[in-house]
Amino acid sequence: MVKKTFNEKLNDSKDMPKMVVVSDEKSIERYGGKNMIIASPLDYNRIMSEIPEGRVITITEIRKYLAEKYDADFTCPLTAGIFISLAAQASHERSNDKISYWRTLKKDGELNSKYPGGVEYQKQMLEKEGHTFITRGRKNIKYYVENYKDKLYNL
């Protein structure tokens, strides 16, 4: 069996976007409703490709946007993280039509260690665009874009 490339996975939307009705009470309470959208990997890739230099976006903002777009209560948090990493890996794999995936941050402005090149590459690319960072933790140090809310891109 031949392993698919990241770009093949990115472009394989199967039956997505797909609305799922959640019945778990804890999930309904946590996310504020029953209707969960599983957006396609290309949805995430498109949004990530729109973020201009000097601006950033978080997974949280992308998920809110997609929930509104598809008239859902919330977007699947698990597939959101997977598909954002997939879009970054697929871009890294291509020789052209790359996206500036480093502008997409985790919750609270945290840098994403799962991107190609890890946190160091993301940090380097964001520094070139004028961003500064704060760190949290002693052993497991995490990097965050300083004042990231002031630099959010509005979808």
Coordinates of N, CA and C in Angstrom, one line a residue:
M1 N 0.8 -1.2 0.0 CA 0.0 0.0 0.0 C 0.9 1.3 0.0
V2 N 0.6 2.1 -0.9 CA 1.4 3.4 -1.0 C 0.8 4.4 -0.1
K3 N 1.7 5.0 0.7 CA 1.3 6.1 1.6 C 1.0 7.4 0.9
K4 N -0.1 8.0 1.2 CA -0.5 9.2 0.6 C 0.4 10.4 1.0
T5 N 0.6 11.3 0.1 CA 1.3 12.5 0.4 C 0.4 13.4 1.3
F6 N 1.0 14.4 1.9 CA 0.2 15.4 2.7 C -0.8 16.1 1.7
N7 N -0.3 16.4 0.5 CA -1.2 17.1 -0.5 C -2.3 16.2 -0.9
E8 N -2.1 15.0 -1.1 CA -3.2 14.1 -1.4 C -4.2 14.0 -0.3
K9 N -3.7 14.0 0.9 CA -4.7 14.0 2.1 C -5.4 15.3 2.2
L10 N -4.7 16.4 1.9 CA -5.4 17.7 2.0 C -6.5 17.8 1.0
N11 N -6.3 17.2 -0.2 CA -7.3 17.3 -1.2 C -8.4 16.2 -1.2
D12 N -8.3 15.3 -0.3 CA -9.3 14.2 -0.1 C -10.3 14.6 0.9
S13 N -11.3 15.3 0.5 CA -12.3 15.9 1.4 C -13.4 14.8 1.8
K14 N -13.3 13.6 1.3 CA -14.3 12.6 1.6 C -15.7 13.2 1.5
D15 N -16.4 13.1 2.6 CA -17.8 13.6 2.7 C -17.9 14.9 3.5
M16 N -16.8 15.7 3.6 CA -16.7 16.9 4.4 C -17.0 18.1 3.5
P17 N -17.6 19.1 4.0 CA -18.0 19.3 5.4 C -19.2 18.4 5.8
K18 N -19.2 18.0 7.0 CA -20.2 17.1 7.5 C -20.7 17.5 8.8
M19 N -22.1 17.6 9.0 CA -22.7 18.0 10.2 C -22.9 16.7 11.1
V20 N -22.5 16.8 12.3 CA -22.7 15.7 13.2 C -23.5 16.2 14.4
V21 N -24.6 15.4 14.8 CA -25.3 15.8 16.0 C -24.8 15.1 17.2
V22 N -24.3 15.8 18.1 CA -23.6 15.3 19.3 C -24.7 15.1 20.4
S23 N -24.6 13.9 21.1 CA -25.6 13.6 22.1 C -25.0 13.6 23.5
D24 N -23.6 13.7 23.6 CA -23.0 13.7 24.9 C -23.2 15.0 25.7
E25 N -23.8 14.9 26.8 CA -24.2 16.1 27.6 C -23.0 17.0 27.9
K26 N -21.9 16.4 28.3 CA -20.7 17.2 28.7 C -20.2 18.0 27.5
S27 N -20.2 17.4 26.3 CA -19.8 18.1 25.1 C -20.7 19.2 24.7
I28 N -22.0 18.9 24.8 CA -23.1 19.9 24.5 C -22.9 21.1 25.4
E29 N -22.7 20.9 26.7 CA -22.5 21.9 27.7 C -21.1 22.7 27.4
R30 N -20.1 21.9 27.1 CA -18.8 22.6 26.9 C -18.7 23.4 25.7
Y31 N -19.4 22.9 24.6 CA -19.3 23.6 23.3 C -20.5 24.5 22.9
G32 N -21.5 24.4 23.8 CA -22.7 25.3 23.6 C -23.7 24.8 22.5
G33 N -23.8 23.5 22.3 CA -24.8 23.1 21.3 C -24.5 21.7 20.9
K34 N -25.5 21.2 20.0 CA -25.4 19.8 19.6 C -24.9 19.6 18.2
N35 N -24.9 20.7 17.4 CA -24.6 20.6 16.0 C -23.1 20.9 15.7
M36 N -22.3 19.9 15.4 CA -20.9 20.0 15.3 C -20.5 19.8 13.8
I37 N -19.8 20.8 13.2 CA -19.4 20.7 11.8 C -18.0 20.1 11.8
I38 N -17.8 19.1 10.9 CA -16.4 18.7 10.6 C -16.1 19.3 9.2
A39 N -15.3 20.4 9.2 CA -15.0 21.1 8.0 C -13.9 20.3 7.3
S40 N -13.7 20.6 6.0 CA -12.7 19.8 5.2 C -11.3 20.4 5.4
P41 N -10.3 19.6 5.2 CA -8.9 20.1 5.2 C -8.7 21.4 4.4
L42 N -9.4 21.4 3.2 CA -9.2 22.5 2.3 C -9.8 23.8 2.9
D43 N -10.9 23.7 3.7 CA -11.4 24.9 4.4 C -10.4 25.5 5.2
Y44 N -9.6 24.7 6.0 CA -8.6 25.3 6.9 C -7.4 25.8 6.0
N45 N -7.1 25.1 5.0 CA -6.0 25.6 4.1 C -6.3 27.0 3.5
R46 N -7.6 27.1 3.0 CA -8.0 28.4 2.4 C -7.9 29.5 3.4
I47 N -8.4 29.3 4.6 CA -8.3 30.4 5.6 C -6.9 30.7 5.9
M48 N -6.1 29.7 6.1 CA -4.7 29.9 6.5 C -3.9 30.7 5.4
S49 N -4.3 30.5 4.2 CA -3.7 31.1 3.1 C -4.0 32.6 3.0
E50 N -5.1 33.1 3.6 CA -5.6 34.4 3.5 C -4.9 35.4 4.5
I51 N -4.2 34.9 5.5 CA -3.7 35.7 6.6 C -2.5 36.5 6.1
P52 N -2.6 37.9 6.1 CA -1.5 38.7 5.5 C -0.3 38.9 6.5
E53 N 0.8 39.3 5.9 CA 2.0 39.5 6.7 C 1.7 40.5 7.8
G54 N 2.3 40.2 9.0 CA 2.1 41.0 10.1 C 0.9 40.7 11.0
R55 N 0.0 39.9 10.4 CA -1.2 39.5 11.1 C -1.1 38.0 11.5
V56 N -1.9 37.6 12.5 CA -2.0 36.2 12.9 C -3.5 35.8 13.1
I57 N -3.7 34.5 13.3 CA -5.0 34.0 13.6 C -4.8 32.8 14.5
T58 N -5.8 32.5 15.3 CA -5.7 31.3 16.1 C -6.7 30.2 15.6
I59 N -6.4 29.0 16.1 CA -7.3 27.9 15.7 C -8.7 28.2 16.2
T60 N -8.8 28.9 17.4 CA -10.1 29.3 18.0 C -10.9 30.1 17.0
E61 N -10.3 31.2 16.4 CA -11.0 32.1 15.5 C -11.4 31.3 14.2
I62 N -10.5 30.5 13.7 CA -10.9 29.7 12.6 C -12.1 28.8 12.8
R63 N -12.1 28.1 14.0 CA -13.2 27.2 14.3 C -14.5 28.0 14.5
K64 N -14.5 29.2 15.1 CA -15.7 30.0 15.2 C -16.2 30.4 13.8
Y65 N -15.3 30.8 13.0 CA -15.7 31.2 11.6 C -16.3 30.1 10.9
L66 N -15.7 28.9 10.9 CA -16.3 27.8 10.2 C -17.6 27.3 10.8
A67 N -17.8 27.4 12.1 CA -19.1 27.1 12.7 C -20.2 28.0 12.2
E68 N -19.8 29.3 12.1 CA -20.8 30.3 11.6 C -21.1 30.0 10.1
K69 N -20.0 29.8 9.3 CA -20.2 29.5 7.9 C -21.1 28.4 7.6
Y70 N -21.0 27.3 8.3 CA -21.8 26.1 8.1 C -23.0 26.0 9.0
D71 N -23.3 27.1 9.7 CA -24.5 27.2 10.6 C -24.5 26.0 11.6
A72 N -23.4 25.9 12.3 CA -23.2 24.9 13.3 C -23.0 25.5 14.6
D73 N -23.2 24.8 15.7 CA -22.9 25.3 17.1 C -21.4 25.4 17.3
F74 N -20.7 24.5 16.8 CA -19.2 24.5 17.0 C -18.6 23.6 15.9
T75 N -17.3 23.8 15.8 CA -16.5 23.0 14.9 C -15.7 21.9 15.7
C76 N -15.6 20.7 15.1 CA -14.9 19.7 15.8 C -13.4 20.1 16.2
P77 N -13.1 20.1 17.5 CA -11.8 20.5 17.9 C -10.7 19.6 17.5
L78 N -11.0 18.3 17.4 CA -9.9 17.3 17.1 C -9.5 17.4 15.6
T79 N -10.5 17.4 14.7 CA -10.1 17.5 13.3 C -9.6 18.9 13.0
A80 N -10.0 19.9 13.7 CA -9.4 21.2 13.4 C -7.9 21.2 13.6
G81 N -7.4 20.7 14.7 CA -6.0 20.6 15.0 C -5.3 19.7 13.9
I82 N -5.9 18.6 13.6 CA -5.3 17.7 12.6 C -5.2 18.3 11.3
F83 N -6.3 19.0 10.8 CA -6.3 19.6 9.5 C -5.4 20.8 9.4
I84 N -5.3 21.6 10.4 CA -4.4 22.7 10.4 C -2.9 22.2 10.3
S85 N -2.6 21.2 11.0 CA -1.2 20.6 10.9 C -1.1 20.0 9.5
L86 N -2.1 19.4 8.9 CA -2.0 18.8 7.6 C -1.8 19.9 6.5
A87 N -2.5 21.0 6.7 CA -2.3 22.1 5.7 C -0.9 22.6 5.7
A88 N -0.3 22.7 6.9 CA 1.0 23.2 7.1 C 2.0 22.2 6.4
Q89 N 1.8 20.9 6.7 CA 2.7 19.9 6.2 C 2.6 19.8 4.6
A90 N 1.4 20.0 4.1 CA 1.1 19.9 2.7 C 1.8 21.1 2.0
S91 N 1.7 22.3 2.6 CA 2.4 23.5 2.1 C 3.9 23.3 2.0
H92 N 4.4 22.7 3.1 CA 5.9 22.5 3.2 C 6.3 21.5 2.1
E93 N 5.5 20.6 1.8 CA 5.8 19.5 0.8 C 5.8 20.1 -0.6
R94 N 5.0 21.1 -0.9 CA 4.9 21.7 -2.2 C 6.1 22.6 -2.6
S95 N 6.4 22.7 -3.9 CA 7.5 23.6 -4.3 C 6.9 25.0 -4.7
N96 N 5.6 25.0 -4.9 CA 5.0 26.3 -5.2 C 3.6 26.4 -4.5
D97 N 2.9 27.5 -4.6 CA 1.6 27.7 -4.0 C 1.6 27.4 -2.5
K98 N 2.7 27.9 -1.8 CA 2.8 27.7 -0.4 C 1.9 28.6 0.4
I99 N 1.6 28.3 1.6 CA 0.8 29.2 2.4 C 1.6 29.5 3.6
S100 N 1.3 30.7 4.2 CA 2.1 31.2 5.4 C 1.5 30.6 6.7
Y101 N 1.6 29.3 6.8 CA 1.0 28.6 7.9 C 1.5 29.0 9.3
W102 N 2.7 29.6 9.3 CA 3.2 30.0 10.6 C 2.4 31.2 11.3
R103 N 1.5 31.8 10.5 CA 0.7 32.8 11.0 C -0.5 32.3 11.8
T104 N -0.7 31.0 11.7 CA -1.8 30.4 12.4 C -1.3 29.8 13.8
L105 N -1.8 30.4 14.9 CA -1.4 30.0 16.2 C -2.4 29.1 16.9
K106 N -1.9 28.5 17.9 CA -2.8 27.7 18.8 C -3.5 28.6 19.7
K107 N -4.4 28.1 20.5 CA -5.2 28.9 21.5 C -4.3 29.8 22.3
D108 N -4.7 31.0 22.6 CA -4.0 31.9 23.4 C -2.7 32.4 22.8
G109 N -2.6 32.3 21.5 CA -1.4 32.8 20.8 C -0.2 31.9 20.9
E110 N -0.3 30.7 21.2 CA 0.8 29.8 21.4 C 1.3 29.3 20.0
L111 N 2.7 29.2 19.9 CA 3.3 28.6 18.7 C 3.0 27.1 18.7
N112 N 3.0 26.6 17.5 CA 2.6 25.2 17.2 C 3.8 24.3 16.9
S113 N 4.2 23.4 17.8 CA 5.3 22.5 17.7 C 5.2 21.5 16.6
K114 N 3.9 21.3 16.1 CA 3.7 20.3 15.1 C 3.9 20.8 13.7
Y115 N 4.2 22.0 13.5 CA 4.4 22.6 12.2 C 5.8 22.1 11.7
P116 N 6.0 22.1 10.3 CA 7.4 21.8 9.8 C 8.4 22.8 10.4
G117 N 9.5 22.2 10.9 CA 10.5 23.1 11.5 C 10.2 23.4 12.9
G118 N 9.1 23.0 13.4 CA 8.7 23.2 14.8 C 8.6 24.6 15.3
V119 N 8.6 24.8 16.6 CA 8.5 26.2 17.1 C 9.6 27.1 16.7
E120 N 10.8 26.6 16.5 CA 11.9 27.5 16.1 C 11.7 28.1 14.8
Y121 N 11.2 27.3 13.8 CA 10.9 27.9 12.5 C 9.8 28.9 12.5
Q122 N 8.7 28.5 13.2 CA 7.6 29.4 13.3 C 8.0 30.7 14.0
K123 N 8.7 30.6 15.0 CA 9.2 31.8 15.8 C 10.1 32.7 14.8
Q124 N 11.0 32.1 14.1 CA 11.8 32.8 13.2 C 11.0 33.5 12.1
M125 N 10.0 32.9 11.5 CA 9.2 33.5 10.5 C 8.4 34.6 11.0
L126 N 7.8 34.5 12.2 CA 7.0 35.5 12.9 C 7.9 36.7 13.3
E127 N 9.1 36.4 13.7 CA 10.0 37.5 14.1 C 10.3 38.4 12.9
K128 N 10.5 37.8 11.7 CA 10.7 38.5 10.5 C 9.6 39.5 10.2
E129 N 8.4 39.2 10.6 CA 7.2 40.0 10.4 C 7.0 41.0 11.5
G130 N 7.9 41.0 12.5 CA 7.8 42.0 13.6 C 7.2 41.6 14.8
H131 N 6.9 40.3 15.0 CA 6.2 39.8 16.2 C 7.3 39.6 17.3
T132 N 6.9 39.8 18.5 CA 7.7 39.4 19.7 C 7.0 38.4 20.5
F133 N 7.7 37.8 21.4 CA 7.2 36.6 22.1 C 7.4 36.7 23.6
I134 N 6.5 36.0 24.3 CA 6.7 35.7 25.7 C 6.8 34.2 25.9
T135 N 7.4 33.8 27.0 CA 7.5 32.4 27.3 C 6.8 32.1 28.6
R136 N 6.4 30.8 28.7 CA 5.7 30.3 29.9 C 6.3 29.0 30.2
G137 N 6.4 28.7 31.4 CA 6.9 27.4 31.9 C 8.4 27.4 32.2
R138 N 8.8 26.4 32.9 CA 10.2 26.3 33.3 C 10.9 25.1 32.6
K139 N 10.3 24.0 32.6 CA 10.9 22.8 31.9 C 10.3 22.7 30.5
N140 N 9.0 22.7 30.4 CA 8.4 22.6 29.1 C 8.0 24.0 28.6
I141 N 9.0 24.7 28.1 CA 8.8 26.1 27.8 C 8.0 26.2 26.5
K142 N 7.0 27.1 26.6 CA 6.1 27.4 25.5 C 6.2 28.8 25.1
Y143 N 6.1 29.1 23.8 CA 6.3 30.4 23.3 C 4.9 30.9 22.8
Y144 N 4.6 32.2 23.1 CA 3.4 32.8 22.7 C 3.7 34.2 22.0
V145 N 2.9 34.5 21.0 CA 3.1 35.8 20.4 C 2.6 36.9 21.4
E146 N 3.4 37.8 21.7 CA 3.1 38.9 22.6 C 2.0 39.8 22.0
N147 N 1.0 40.0 22.8 CA -0.2 40.9 22.4 C -0.8 40.4 21.1
Y148 N -0.9 39.1 21.0 CA -1.4 38.5 19.7 C -2.8 39.0 19.4
K149 N -3.7 39.3 20.4 CA -5.0 39.8 20.1 C -5.0 41.1 19.3
D150 N -4.0 41.9 19.5 CA -3.9 43.2 18.8 C -3.5 42.9 17.3
K151 N -3.1 41.7 17.0 CA -2.6 41.5 15.6 C -3.5 40.4 14.9
L152 N -4.6 40.1 15.5 CA -5.5 39.1 14.9 C -6.1 39.6 13.6
Y153 N -6.2 38.7 12.6 CA -6.8 39.0 11.3 C -8.3 38.7 11.4
N154 N -9.1 39.6 11.0 CA -10.5 39.4 11.0 C -11.0 38.7 9.8
L155 N -11.6 37.5 9.9 CA -12.1 36.8 8.8 C -13.5 37.4 8.3

